[in-house]
Short mmCIF file of C-alpha atoms in Angstrom, two decimals:
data_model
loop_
_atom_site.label_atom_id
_atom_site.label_comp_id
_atom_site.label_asym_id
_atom_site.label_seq_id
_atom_site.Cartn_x
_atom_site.Cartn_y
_atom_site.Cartn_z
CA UNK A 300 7.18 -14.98 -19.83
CA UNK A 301 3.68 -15.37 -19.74
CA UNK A 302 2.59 -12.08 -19.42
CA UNK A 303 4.84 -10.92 -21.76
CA UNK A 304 3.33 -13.33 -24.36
CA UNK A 305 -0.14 -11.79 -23.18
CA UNK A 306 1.41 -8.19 -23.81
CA UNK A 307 2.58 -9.20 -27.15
CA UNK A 308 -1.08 -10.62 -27.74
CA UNK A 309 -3.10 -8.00 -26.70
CA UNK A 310 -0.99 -5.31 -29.00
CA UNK A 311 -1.51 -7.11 -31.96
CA UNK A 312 -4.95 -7.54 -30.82
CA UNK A 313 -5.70 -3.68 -30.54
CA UNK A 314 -6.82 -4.21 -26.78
CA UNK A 315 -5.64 -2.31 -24.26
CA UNK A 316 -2.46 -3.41 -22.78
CA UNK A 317 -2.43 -1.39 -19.46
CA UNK A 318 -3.64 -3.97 -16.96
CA UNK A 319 -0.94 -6.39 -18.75
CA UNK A 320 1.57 -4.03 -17.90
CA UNK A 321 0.46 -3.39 -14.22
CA UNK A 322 0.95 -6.81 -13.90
CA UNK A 323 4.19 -6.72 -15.11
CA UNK A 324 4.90 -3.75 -13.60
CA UNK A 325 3.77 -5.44 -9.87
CA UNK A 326 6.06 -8.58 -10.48
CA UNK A 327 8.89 -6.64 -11.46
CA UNK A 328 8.48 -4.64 -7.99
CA UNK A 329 8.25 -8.23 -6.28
CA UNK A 330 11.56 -8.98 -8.09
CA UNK A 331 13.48 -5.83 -6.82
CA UNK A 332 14.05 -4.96 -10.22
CA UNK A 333 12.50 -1.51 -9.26
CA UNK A 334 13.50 0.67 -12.37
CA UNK A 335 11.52 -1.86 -14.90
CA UNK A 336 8.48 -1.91 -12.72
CA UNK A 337 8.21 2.10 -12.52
CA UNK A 338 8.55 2.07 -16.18
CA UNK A 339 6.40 -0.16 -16.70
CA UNK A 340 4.00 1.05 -14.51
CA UNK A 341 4.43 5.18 -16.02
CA UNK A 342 3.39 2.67 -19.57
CA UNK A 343 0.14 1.86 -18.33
CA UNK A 344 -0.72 5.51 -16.69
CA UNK A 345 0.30 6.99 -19.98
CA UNK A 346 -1.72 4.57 -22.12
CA UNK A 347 -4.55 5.08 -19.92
CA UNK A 348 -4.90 8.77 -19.64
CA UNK A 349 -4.79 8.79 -23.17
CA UNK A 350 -7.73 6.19 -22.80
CA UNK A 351 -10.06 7.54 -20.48
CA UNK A 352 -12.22 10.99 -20.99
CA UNK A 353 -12.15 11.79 -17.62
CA UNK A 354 -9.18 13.12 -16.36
CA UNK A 355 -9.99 11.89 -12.58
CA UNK A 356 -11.03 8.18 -13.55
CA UNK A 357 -9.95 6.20 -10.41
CA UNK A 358 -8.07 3.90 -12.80
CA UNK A 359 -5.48 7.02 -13.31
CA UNK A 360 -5.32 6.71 -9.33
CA UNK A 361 -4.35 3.01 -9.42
CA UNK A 362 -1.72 3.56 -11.46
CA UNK A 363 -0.46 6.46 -9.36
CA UNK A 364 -0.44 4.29 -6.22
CA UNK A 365 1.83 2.26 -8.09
CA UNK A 366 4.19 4.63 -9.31
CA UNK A 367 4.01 6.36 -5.69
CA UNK A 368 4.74 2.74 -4.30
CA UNK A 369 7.66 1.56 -6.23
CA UNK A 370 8.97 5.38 -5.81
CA UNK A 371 9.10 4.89 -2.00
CA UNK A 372 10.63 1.39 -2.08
CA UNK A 373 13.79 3.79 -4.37
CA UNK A 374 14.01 6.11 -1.65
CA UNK A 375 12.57 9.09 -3.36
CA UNK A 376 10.34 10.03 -0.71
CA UNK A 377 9.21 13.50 -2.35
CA UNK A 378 8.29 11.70 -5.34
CA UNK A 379 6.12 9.23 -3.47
CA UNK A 380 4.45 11.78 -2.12
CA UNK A 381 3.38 13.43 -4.59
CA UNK A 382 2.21 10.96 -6.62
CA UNK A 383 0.07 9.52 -3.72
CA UNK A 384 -1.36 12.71 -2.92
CA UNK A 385 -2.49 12.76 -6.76
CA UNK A 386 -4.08 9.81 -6.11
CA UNK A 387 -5.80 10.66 -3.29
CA UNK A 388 -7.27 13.92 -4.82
CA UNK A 389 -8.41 11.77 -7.86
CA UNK A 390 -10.11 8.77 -5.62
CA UNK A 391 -11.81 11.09 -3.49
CA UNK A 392 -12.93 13.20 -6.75
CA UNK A 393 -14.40 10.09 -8.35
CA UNK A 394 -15.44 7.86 -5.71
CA UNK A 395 -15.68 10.06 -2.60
CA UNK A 396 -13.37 11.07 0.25
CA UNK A 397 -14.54 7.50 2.39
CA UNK A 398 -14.46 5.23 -0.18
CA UNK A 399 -11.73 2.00 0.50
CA UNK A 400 -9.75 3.05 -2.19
CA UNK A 401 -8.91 6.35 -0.81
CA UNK A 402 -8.18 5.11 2.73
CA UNK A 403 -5.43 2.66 1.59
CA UNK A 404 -3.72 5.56 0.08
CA UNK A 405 -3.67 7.54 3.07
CA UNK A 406 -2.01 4.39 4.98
CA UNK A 407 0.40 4.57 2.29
CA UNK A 408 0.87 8.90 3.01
CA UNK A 409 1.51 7.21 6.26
CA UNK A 410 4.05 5.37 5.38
CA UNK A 411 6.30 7.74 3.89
CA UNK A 412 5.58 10.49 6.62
CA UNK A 413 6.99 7.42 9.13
CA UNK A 414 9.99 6.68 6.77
CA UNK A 415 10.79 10.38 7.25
CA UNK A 416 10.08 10.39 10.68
CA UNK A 417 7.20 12.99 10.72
CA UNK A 418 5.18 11.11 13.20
CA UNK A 419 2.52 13.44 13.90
CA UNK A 420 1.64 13.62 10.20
CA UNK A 421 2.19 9.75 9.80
CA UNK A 422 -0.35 9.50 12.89
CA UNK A 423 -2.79 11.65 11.23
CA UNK A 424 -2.87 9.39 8.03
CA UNK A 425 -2.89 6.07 9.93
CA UNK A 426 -6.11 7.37 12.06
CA UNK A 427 -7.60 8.36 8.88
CA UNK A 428 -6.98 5.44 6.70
CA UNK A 429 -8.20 2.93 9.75
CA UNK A 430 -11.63 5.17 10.21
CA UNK A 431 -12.23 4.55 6.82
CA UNK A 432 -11.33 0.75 6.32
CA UNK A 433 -12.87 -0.05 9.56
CA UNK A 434 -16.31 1.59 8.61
CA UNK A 435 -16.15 -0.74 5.59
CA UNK A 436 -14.75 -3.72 7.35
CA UNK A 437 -12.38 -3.77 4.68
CA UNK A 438 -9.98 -6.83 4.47
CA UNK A 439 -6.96 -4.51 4.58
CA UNK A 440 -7.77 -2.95 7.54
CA UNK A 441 -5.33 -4.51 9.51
CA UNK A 442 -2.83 -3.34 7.48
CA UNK A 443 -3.26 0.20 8.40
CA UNK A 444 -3.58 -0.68 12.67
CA UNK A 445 -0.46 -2.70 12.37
CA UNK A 446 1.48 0.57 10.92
CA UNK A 447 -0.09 2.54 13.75
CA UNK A 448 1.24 -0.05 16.14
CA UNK A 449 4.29 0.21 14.67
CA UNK A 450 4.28 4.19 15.13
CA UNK A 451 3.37 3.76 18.61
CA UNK A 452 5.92 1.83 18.85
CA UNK A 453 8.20 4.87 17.68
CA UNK A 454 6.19 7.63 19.79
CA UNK A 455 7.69 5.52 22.74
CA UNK A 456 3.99 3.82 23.88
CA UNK A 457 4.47 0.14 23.76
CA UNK A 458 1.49 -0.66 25.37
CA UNK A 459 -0.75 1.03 22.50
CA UNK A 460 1.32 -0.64 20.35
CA UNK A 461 0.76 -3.94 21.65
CA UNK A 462 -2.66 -3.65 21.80
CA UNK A 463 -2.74 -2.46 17.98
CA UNK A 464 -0.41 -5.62 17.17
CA UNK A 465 -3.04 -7.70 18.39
CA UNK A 466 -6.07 -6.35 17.25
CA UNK A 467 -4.29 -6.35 13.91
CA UNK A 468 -3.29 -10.02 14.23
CA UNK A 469 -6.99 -10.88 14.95
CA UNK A 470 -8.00 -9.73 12.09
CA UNK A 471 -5.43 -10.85 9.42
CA UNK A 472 -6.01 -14.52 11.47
CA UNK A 473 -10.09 -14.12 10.92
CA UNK A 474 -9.49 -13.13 7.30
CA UNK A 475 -6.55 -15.46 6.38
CA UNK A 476 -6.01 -17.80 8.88
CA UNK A 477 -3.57 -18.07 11.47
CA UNK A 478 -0.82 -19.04 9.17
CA UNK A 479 -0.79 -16.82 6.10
CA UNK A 480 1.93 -14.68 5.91
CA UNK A 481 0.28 -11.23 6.69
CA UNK A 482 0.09 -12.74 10.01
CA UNK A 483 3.81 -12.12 10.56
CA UNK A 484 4.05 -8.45 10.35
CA UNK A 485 2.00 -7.82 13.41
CA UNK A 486 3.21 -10.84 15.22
CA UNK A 487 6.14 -9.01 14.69
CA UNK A 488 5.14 -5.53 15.84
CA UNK A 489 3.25 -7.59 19.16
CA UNK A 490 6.90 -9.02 20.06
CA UNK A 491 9.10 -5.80 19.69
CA UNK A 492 5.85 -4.22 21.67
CA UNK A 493 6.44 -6.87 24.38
CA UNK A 494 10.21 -6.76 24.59
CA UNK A 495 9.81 -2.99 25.43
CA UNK A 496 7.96 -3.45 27.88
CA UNK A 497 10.13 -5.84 29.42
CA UNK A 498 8.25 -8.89 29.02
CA UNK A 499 10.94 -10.51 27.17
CA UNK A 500 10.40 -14.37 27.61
CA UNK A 501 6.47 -13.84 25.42
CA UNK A 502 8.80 -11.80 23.10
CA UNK A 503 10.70 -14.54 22.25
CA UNK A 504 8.18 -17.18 22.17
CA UNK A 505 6.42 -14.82 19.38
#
């Protein structure tokens, strides 16, 4: 209600409504309510490439990640794609093939090359996305080791697995304590790692 209220404000206002509608956009993803946040969301790109001179502002991207985003939580994997790869070209355009930005998005290519079981290509985008995080010690870094544990995991190699898990769990711990919820994902990934390789009874206690 509040944002909407905001919205409401800034159009009367004249000011530009996109981030409003991000934000929107990103709550009604949160909800599940998947078809209001890509419309949303396909709002604010519109608004802002009518905005912006530049056709590759990274701001474009941002918006693109979030289309791609809500796209792969629909199941529309091509889409997703797409859309991220757009991204990508546009972030490494304006702000360089290693900058942060772009190496998130290739954890998200990832992503959807895992949900459609191309793990070669998945492994390819996890590698790159962690070489770039890492070489900024970016606080999302772990995000991209834990999906490479969990690919691992896939590719029938628990113990690389594990050990991703765990170097991903030290980090989310050293960034946001040991118990924020990103700490659970690669707790997670450390205990299905375990139980593969047969130590079951440190499985369970994770």
């Amino acid at each position: 209600a509040s944002l909407e209220r905001a919205l409401a404000l800034r159009e009367r206002r004249g000011e530009d409504p996109a981030p409003t509608l991000t934000a929107l956009g990103n709550l009604s993803r949160i909800e599940g309510r998947f078809d209001d946040s890509l419309a949303l969301h396909r709002r604010a790109l519109a608004l802002d490439r009518a905005r912006f001179a530049s056709p590759a502002h990274p701001e474009l991207a941002r918006h693109l990640h979030n289309i791609a985003g809500v796209l792969r939580r629909l199941g529309r994997a091509d889409e997703a794609r797409a859309h991220y790869e757009q991204a990508l070209a546009l972030e490494e355009s304006a702000l360089g093939p290693d900058a942060p930005e772009a190496g998130l998005t290739h954890n998200s290519l990832g992503l959807v090359e895992l949900d459609a079981g191309r793990l070669e290509r998945a492994s390819a985008q996890f590698a790159t996305a962690q070489r770039i995080l890492d070489a900024r010690a970016h606080p999302d870094r772990a995000l991209a080791r834990t999906n490479a544990a969990v690919l691992a995991l896939r590719q029938g190699d628990p113990a690389q697995s594990l050990s991703l898990a765990q170097s991903a769990r030290a980090l989310e711990e050293a960034s946001f304590g040991p118990a924020h919820e990103r700490v659970a994902r690669p707790v997670k990934v450390q205990a299905q790692a375990l139980a593969a390789l047969g130590r079951t009874s440190e499985a369970r206690a994770l």
